[in-house]
Amino acid sequence: RITRTDPVVAQRQVGLAQGLERRGAAREALGRGSISTEHAAVIVQADRNLPRQVTAVQRDRVEADLLAKAETLSPTALRRAARRALEAVENDVAAVDAHENELVVSEEDRARAKTRLTMHDNGDGTVTGHFTVPSAQGSLLKKIIETITAPRRGRLGASQAQVGEREARTDFDRARGEALVELIEHLPTDHLHPRSAATLVVTVSEEILRGALKAVGLDTGEILSAGEVRRLACNAHLIPAVLGGKSLPLDLGRGSRLFTEAQRIALGLRHSTCAADGCDRPFAWCELHHLHSWALGGRTDLANAVPLCHFHHQRIHDHRYRHTRAPDGSIRFRLVT
């Protein structure tokens, strides 16, 4: 009979049914509603993972042990416990450890084989992507994103204009998306070969670098606002090919425009966080900004350097805001009305 069930789901259901034919106790528990389908699937898979030398009687003991654990554990927790299911019949801890390691290695191999990343240009200034990665890397990414999006104590007393809109946003999906953008921009690229693969090249006039409001094009064909170009030009993410009156390249590269690593270390001794008033984004995640624009004659020295987080670096290049430097060195923003 045609059920129109998804092939992957159907295969999983058939596999579970076949496994339950050999595991009567789990089949009965599922029929009574004592365990869920997910619990039953874990028990069936654990039985398949047992070494061949495990006897039928021993398999029954393993099954009984997992059924007892299923009464208090979630399917996810039971899956972790099932990796050491051999403990129910094996007294040699080293043997149990070795078996568990084999299962984990196999799981990691399968996870790597399933790893994928797809990206699609939506044609509206955004790119939509979908990825599948191993659980360890997925958990690491989740922890990083949660750290970036977590509310920070230092901002509770600051005004909305100083803090920025991040804490006021209720759309958590958007907040996580912006956290991913911030993460991408801060990924180290020194080890990539060639390094130019991690940069964008933009052809831009001196007027735009000096503050003119005009969108410009990248070597990839994308378009960026003038403010975004100026922000990225402060970092290693964008190489400005500056054009003069005759549209000839005046400078391709960063030269003395970028602060050195030694300068960054020295500045880190003065600032532990973003210099924006009320922001406690750590210095390690900050971008160095020329307070007196380099394009307008500003010097690349410590007196002219200020660390700004991703959000506030965008703001300082936003023509809708004005900023001042307080006596304590912090940067304060004011919305132009």
Short mmCIF file of C-alpha atoms in Angstrom, two decimals:
data_model
loop_
_atom_site.label_atom_id
_atom_site.label_comp_id
_atom_site.label_asym_id
_atom_site.label_seq_id
_atom_site.Cartn_x
_atom_site.Cartn_y
_atom_site.Cartn_z
CA ARG A 1 0.00 0.00 0.00
CA ILE A 2 1.28 3.47 -0.92
CA THR A 3 1.59 5.64 2.20
CA ARG A 4 3.61 8.49 0.64
CA THR A 5 5.92 8.33 3.65
CA ASP A 6 9.27 10.05 3.24
CA PRO A 7 11.79 7.38 2.09
CA VAL A 8 14.22 8.18 4.91
CA VAL A 9 11.45 7.95 7.51
CA ALA A 10 10.14 4.74 5.97
CA GLN A 11 13.59 3.15 6.03
CA ARG A 12 13.99 4.12 9.68
CA GLN A 13 10.59 2.64 10.57
CA VAL A 14 11.33 -0.62 8.76
CA GLY A 15 14.69 -0.89 10.51
CA LEU A 16 13.04 -0.34 13.89
CA ALA A 17 10.38 -2.97 13.19
CA GLN A 18 13.01 -5.51 12.17
CA GLY A 19 15.09 -4.77 15.25
CA LEU A 20 12.11 -5.10 17.59
CA GLU A 21 11.48 -8.60 16.25
CA ARG A 22 14.68 -9.61 18.05
CA ARG A 23 14.07 -7.50 21.15
CA GLY A 24 10.79 -8.70 22.62
CA ALA A 25 10.99 -6.81 25.91
CA ALA A 26 11.48 -3.49 24.14
CA ARG A 27 8.65 -4.33 21.73
CA GLU A 28 6.30 -5.02 24.62
CA ALA A 29 7.36 -1.85 26.46
CA LEU A 30 6.68 0.19 23.34
CA GLY A 31 3.28 -1.46 22.94
CA ARG A 32 2.38 -0.59 26.53
CA GLY A 33 3.51 2.98 26.04
CA SER A 34 6.22 2.61 28.69
CA ILE A 35 8.84 3.90 26.28
CA SER A 36 8.72 6.11 23.21
CA THR A 37 9.57 5.16 19.64
CA GLU A 38 12.80 7.11 20.02
CA HIS A 39 13.73 5.09 23.13
CA ALA A 40 13.00 1.85 21.28
CA ALA A 41 15.17 2.93 18.35
CA VAL A 42 18.09 3.57 20.72
CA ILE A 43 17.73 0.11 22.30
CA VAL A 44 17.53 -1.60 18.91
CA GLN A 45 20.64 0.22 17.67
CA ALA A 46 22.51 -0.61 20.88
CA ASP A 47 21.76 -4.28 20.29
CA ARG A 48 23.14 -4.02 16.76
CA ASN A 49 26.27 -2.34 18.05
CA LEU A 50 27.16 -5.07 20.55
CA PRO A 51 30.19 -7.22 19.68
CA ARG A 52 29.39 -10.47 17.88
CA GLN A 53 30.65 -12.60 20.76
CA VAL A 54 27.92 -11.30 23.10
CA THR A 55 25.49 -14.17 23.71
CA ALA A 56 21.70 -14.07 23.42
CA VAL A 57 21.32 -14.21 27.21
CA GLN A 58 23.74 -11.32 27.60
CA ARG A 59 21.85 -9.31 24.98
CA ASP A 60 18.68 -9.77 27.03
CA ARG A 61 20.49 -8.39 30.08
CA VAL A 62 21.70 -5.38 28.09
CA GLU A 63 18.16 -4.80 26.85
CA ALA A 64 16.75 -4.98 30.39
CA ASP A 65 19.38 -2.54 31.63
CA LEU A 66 18.56 -0.01 28.90
CA LEU A 67 14.81 -0.38 29.49
CA ALA A 68 15.35 0.46 33.14
CA LYS A 69 17.36 3.54 32.19
CA ALA A 70 14.71 4.56 29.65
CA GLU A 71 12.26 5.08 32.52
CA THR A 72 14.20 8.15 33.66
CA LEU A 73 16.30 9.22 30.69
CA SER A 74 15.36 11.15 27.57
CA PRO A 75 16.10 9.48 24.21
CA THR A 76 19.15 11.73 23.79
CA ALA A 77 20.50 10.85 27.24
CA LEU A 78 19.73 7.17 26.68
CA ARG A 79 21.65 7.30 23.40
CA ARG A 80 24.71 8.51 25.26
CA ALA A 81 24.29 5.83 27.92
CA ALA A 82 23.84 3.16 25.24
CA ARG A 83 27.38 3.70 24.04
CA ARG A 84 28.44 1.92 27.23
CA ALA A 85 25.68 -0.69 27.11
CA LEU A 86 28.34 -3.40 27.19
CA GLU A 87 28.90 -2.55 30.87
CA ALA A 88 25.82 -4.64 31.75
CA VAL A 89 27.65 -7.85 30.80
CA GLU A 90 31.35 -6.93 30.70
CA ASN A 91 33.42 -6.40 33.86
CA ASP A 92 36.56 -5.34 32.00
CA VAL A 93 36.39 -1.54 32.00
CA ALA A 94 39.10 -1.31 29.35
CA ALA A 95 37.03 -3.48 27.02
CA VAL A 96 33.96 -1.30 27.58
CA ASP A 97 36.03 1.83 26.96
CA ALA A 98 37.46 0.39 23.75
CA HIS A 99 34.01 -0.58 22.50
CA GLU A 100 32.62 2.85 23.29
CA ASN A 101 35.52 4.46 21.46
CA GLU A 102 34.86 2.31 18.39
CA LEU A 103 31.22 3.42 18.38
CA VAL A 104 32.18 7.08 18.70
CA VAL A 105 34.75 6.79 15.90
CA SER A 106 32.14 5.20 13.62
CA GLU A 107 29.64 7.91 14.54
CA GLU A 108 32.20 10.62 13.78
CA ASP A 109 33.01 9.03 10.42
CA ARG A 110 29.33 8.95 9.48
CA ALA A 111 28.90 12.53 10.64
CA ARG A 112 31.80 13.71 8.49
CA ALA A 113 30.34 11.89 5.51
CA LYS A 114 27.07 13.77 6.01
CA THR A 115 28.72 17.17 6.41
CA ARG A 116 27.33 19.65 3.91
CA LEU A 117 27.05 23.38 3.27
CA THR A 118 24.84 24.95 0.63
CA MET A 119 24.49 28.66 -0.07
CA HIS A 120 22.03 30.47 -2.31
CA ASP A 121 22.04 34.11 -3.36
CA ASN A 122 18.51 35.41 -2.83
CA GLY A 123 19.03 38.39 -5.09
CA ASP A 124 17.89 40.84 -2.41
CA GLY A 125 21.18 41.50 -0.65
CA THR A 126 21.03 38.31 1.41
CA VAL A 127 22.37 34.78 1.12
CA THR A 128 20.48 31.80 2.53
CA GLY A 129 22.44 28.78 3.62
CA HIS A 130 21.89 25.34 5.08
CA PHE A 131 24.51 23.24 6.77
CA THR A 132 24.97 19.85 8.38
CA VAL A 133 28.02 19.42 10.60
CA PRO A 134 29.16 16.89 13.22
CA SER A 135 27.55 17.28 16.64
CA ALA A 136 30.75 18.44 18.33
CA GLN A 137 31.23 21.31 15.91
CA GLY A 138 27.51 22.07 16.00
CA SER A 139 27.60 22.31 19.78
CA LEU A 140 30.67 24.53 19.60
CA LEU A 141 28.97 26.86 17.13
CA LYS A 142 25.84 26.94 19.28
CA LYS A 143 27.85 27.87 22.37
CA ILE A 144 29.67 30.64 20.49
CA ILE A 145 26.42 32.07 19.10
CA GLU A 146 24.77 31.91 22.52
CA THR A 147 27.76 33.70 24.05
CA ILE A 148 27.55 36.50 21.51
CA THR A 149 23.79 36.93 21.88
CA ALA A 150 23.66 36.60 25.68
CA PRO A 151 22.64 39.76 27.62
CA ARG A 152 25.65 41.41 29.23
CA ARG A 153 25.66 42.87 32.73
CA GLY A 154 27.66 45.95 31.84
CA ARG A 155 24.97 47.31 29.55
CA LEU A 156 22.06 47.37 31.96
CA GLY A 157 22.57 50.97 33.00
CA ALA A 158 23.40 52.43 29.60
CA SER A 159 20.99 54.35 27.44
CA GLN A 160 19.44 52.76 24.37
CA ALA A 161 21.44 55.00 22.05
CA GLN A 162 24.72 53.97 23.68
CA VAL A 163 23.94 50.26 23.93
CA GLY A 164 22.48 49.76 20.48
CA GLU A 165 19.41 47.86 19.46
CA ARG A 166 20.71 44.33 20.09
CA GLU A 167 19.33 44.05 23.65
CA ALA A 168 15.98 45.50 22.60
CA ARG A 169 15.40 42.99 19.85
CA THR A 170 12.91 40.25 20.51
CA ASP A 171 13.54 38.40 17.26
CA PHE A 172 16.01 35.81 18.48
CA ASP A 173 16.51 34.32 15.01
CA ARG A 174 17.67 37.70 13.77
CA ALA A 175 19.95 38.12 16.78
CA ARG A 176 21.54 34.74 16.09
CA GLY A 177 21.91 35.64 12.42
CA GLU A 178 23.71 38.85 13.32
CA ALA A 179 25.89 36.90 15.74
CA LEU A 180 26.89 34.60 12.87
CA VAL A 181 27.79 37.64 10.76
CA GLU A 182 29.95 38.95 13.60
CA LEU A 183 31.60 35.55 14.00
CA ILE A 184 32.40 35.31 10.28
CA GLU A 185 34.02 38.73 10.26
CA HIS A 186 36.25 37.79 13.19
CA LEU A 187 37.45 34.41 11.95
CA PRO A 188 41.26 34.35 11.70
CA THR A 189 42.46 34.19 8.09
CA ASP A 190 46.24 34.29 8.56
CA HIS A 191 46.56 30.57 7.85
CA LEU A 192 44.60 30.67 4.58
CA HIS A 193 46.50 30.43 1.30
CA PRO A 194 46.22 32.63 -0.55
CA ARG A 195 45.16 35.16 2.08
CA SER A 196 43.43 37.19 -0.63
CA ALA A 197 40.74 34.50 -0.65
CA ALA A 198 39.46 35.91 2.64
CA THR A 199 39.35 39.53 1.47
CA LEU A 200 37.23 41.61 -0.85
CA VAL A 201 38.55 44.22 -3.25
CA VAL A 202 36.59 47.40 -3.81
CA THR A 203 37.28 50.17 -6.29
CA VAL A 204 36.43 53.37 -4.48
CA SER A 205 37.12 57.05 -4.93
CA GLU A 206 38.91 59.20 -2.38
CA GLU A 207 35.67 61.11 -1.87
CA ILE A 208 33.87 58.00 -0.61
CA LEU A 209 36.68 57.11 1.80
CA ARG A 210 36.53 60.69 3.05
CA GLY A 211 32.83 60.47 3.85
CA ALA A 212 30.78 60.77 0.67
CA LEU A 213 27.51 58.81 0.70
CA LYS A 214 27.56 56.52 -2.32
CA ALA A 215 27.20 52.77 -2.70
CA VAL A 216 30.16 51.08 -4.37
CA GLY A 217 30.88 47.74 -5.99
CA LEU A 218 33.09 44.84 -4.93
CA ASP A 219 35.18 42.55 -7.07
CA THR A 220 32.50 39.88 -6.50
CA GLY A 221 29.84 42.04 -8.13
CA GLU A 222 28.10 42.85 -4.85
CA ILE A 223 27.22 46.38 -3.77
CA LEU A 224 28.03 47.89 -0.38
CA SER A 225 27.03 51.16 1.22
CA ALA A 226 29.75 53.77 1.65
CA GLY A 227 29.59 53.41 5.44
CA GLU A 228 30.07 49.65 5.25
CA VAL A 229 33.00 50.11 2.88
CA ARG A 230 34.69 52.51 5.30
CA ARG A 231 34.08 50.12 8.21
CA LEU A 232 35.49 47.08 6.40
CA ALA A 233 38.42 49.12 5.11
CA CYS A 234 39.55 49.48 8.74
CA ASN A 235 40.05 45.70 8.93
CA ALA A 236 41.66 42.98 6.89
CA HIS A 237 38.37 42.07 5.21
CA LEU A 238 38.54 44.62 2.42
CA ILE A 239 41.31 46.09 0.28
CA PRO A 240 40.49 49.56 -1.04
CA ALA A 241 41.84 50.27 -4.53
CA VAL A 242 41.73 54.04 -4.26
CA LEU A 243 41.21 55.99 -7.48
CA GLY A 244 42.34 59.56 -8.13
CA GLY A 245 40.99 62.13 -10.53
CA LYS A 246 42.24 60.15 -13.55
CA SER A 247 40.79 56.90 -12.17
CA LEU A 248 44.24 55.39 -11.74
CA PRO A 249 45.04 53.22 -8.68
CA LEU A 250 46.83 55.29 -6.08
CA ASP A 251 47.22 52.43 -3.58
CA LEU A 252 46.27 48.77 -3.66
CA GLY A 253 46.68 47.32 -0.19
CA ARG A 254 46.74 48.60 3.34
CA GLY A 255 50.29 49.76 3.95
CA SER A 256 50.45 51.99 7.00
CA ARG A 257 46.68 52.33 7.03
CA LEU A 258 46.26 49.27 9.27
CA PHE A 259 47.38 49.12 12.87
CA THR A 260 50.10 46.58 13.62
CA GLU A 261 49.78 43.63 15.97
CA ALA A 262 52.18 45.34 18.37
CA GLN A 263 49.93 48.40 18.44
CA ARG A 264 46.92 46.21 19.06
CA ILE A 265 48.63 44.55 22.02
CA ALA A 266 49.58 47.93 23.47
CA LEU A 267 46.03 49.24 23.02
CA GLY A 268 44.73 46.13 24.76
CA LEU A 269 46.59 47.22 27.88
CA ARG A 270 44.47 50.38 27.93
CA HIS A 271 41.13 48.90 26.93
CA SER A 272 39.62 45.64 28.14
CA THR A 273 36.38 46.16 26.19
CA CYS A 274 34.84 48.09 23.32
CA ALA A 275 35.38 51.82 23.81
CA ALA A 276 31.69 52.67 23.26
CA ASP A 277 30.13 53.97 26.45
CA GLY A 278 28.33 51.14 28.28
CA CYS A 279 29.53 48.34 25.98
CA ASP A 280 31.38 45.40 27.49
CA ARG A 281 32.21 43.49 24.31
CA PRO A 282 35.71 42.07 25.01
CA PHE A 283 38.70 43.77 23.41
CA ALA A 284 39.66 40.58 21.57
CA TRP A 285 36.49 40.91 19.50
CA CYS A 286 36.99 44.59 18.73
CA GLU A 287 38.13 46.26 15.52
CA LEU A 288 40.61 49.15 15.64
CA HIS A 289 39.25 52.41 14.27
CA HIS A 290 41.01 55.68 13.36
CA LEU A 291 39.24 58.40 15.35
CA HIS A 292 40.67 60.96 12.95
CA SER A 293 40.00 59.34 9.59
CA TRP A 294 43.10 57.98 7.89
CA ALA A 295 41.72 59.23 4.58
CA LEU A 296 41.60 62.74 6.05
CA GLY A 297 45.17 62.68 7.27
CA GLY A 298 44.74 60.76 10.51
CA ARG A 299 47.80 58.94 11.82
CA THR A 300 48.06 55.23 12.51
CA ASP A 301 49.22 55.61 16.09
CA LEU A 302 47.86 54.69 19.49
CA ALA A 303 46.58 58.20 20.23
CA ASN A 304 44.30 57.95 17.20
CA ALA A 305 43.21 54.35 17.78
CA VAL A 306 40.02 53.20 19.46
CA PRO A 307 38.68 49.63 19.80
CA LEU A 308 35.06 49.19 18.72
CA CYS A 309 32.90 46.07 18.62
CA HIS A 310 31.20 45.05 15.39
CA PHE A 311 27.98 46.87 16.28
CA HIS A 312 29.57 50.14 17.34
CA HIS A 313 32.04 50.10 14.46
CA GLN A 314 29.03 50.06 12.17
CA ARG A 315 27.52 52.91 14.14
CA ILE A 316 30.59 55.13 14.00
CA HIS A 317 30.48 54.88 10.20
CA ASP A 318 26.72 55.53 10.14
CA HIS A 319 26.10 59.10 8.94
CA ARG A 320 22.90 59.23 11.02
CA TYR A 321 24.94 59.34 14.24
CA ARG A 322 27.43 61.75 15.71
CA HIS A 323 30.02 60.68 18.23
CA THR A 324 32.20 62.35 20.83
CA ARG A 325 35.08 61.12 22.95
CA ALA A 326 34.58 61.53 26.68
CA PRO A 327 37.44 62.47 29.04
CA ASP A 328 37.70 58.82 30.11
CA GLY A 329 38.30 57.81 26.49
CA SER A 330 34.89 56.25 25.91
CA ILE A 331 32.92 56.99 22.75
CA ARG A 332 29.39 58.35 23.04
CA PHE A 333 26.88 58.38 20.21
CA ARG A 334 24.05 60.76 19.47
CA LEU A 335 21.34 60.22 16.88
CA VAL A 336 21.09 63.17 14.51
CA THR A 337 17.48 64.39 14.42
#
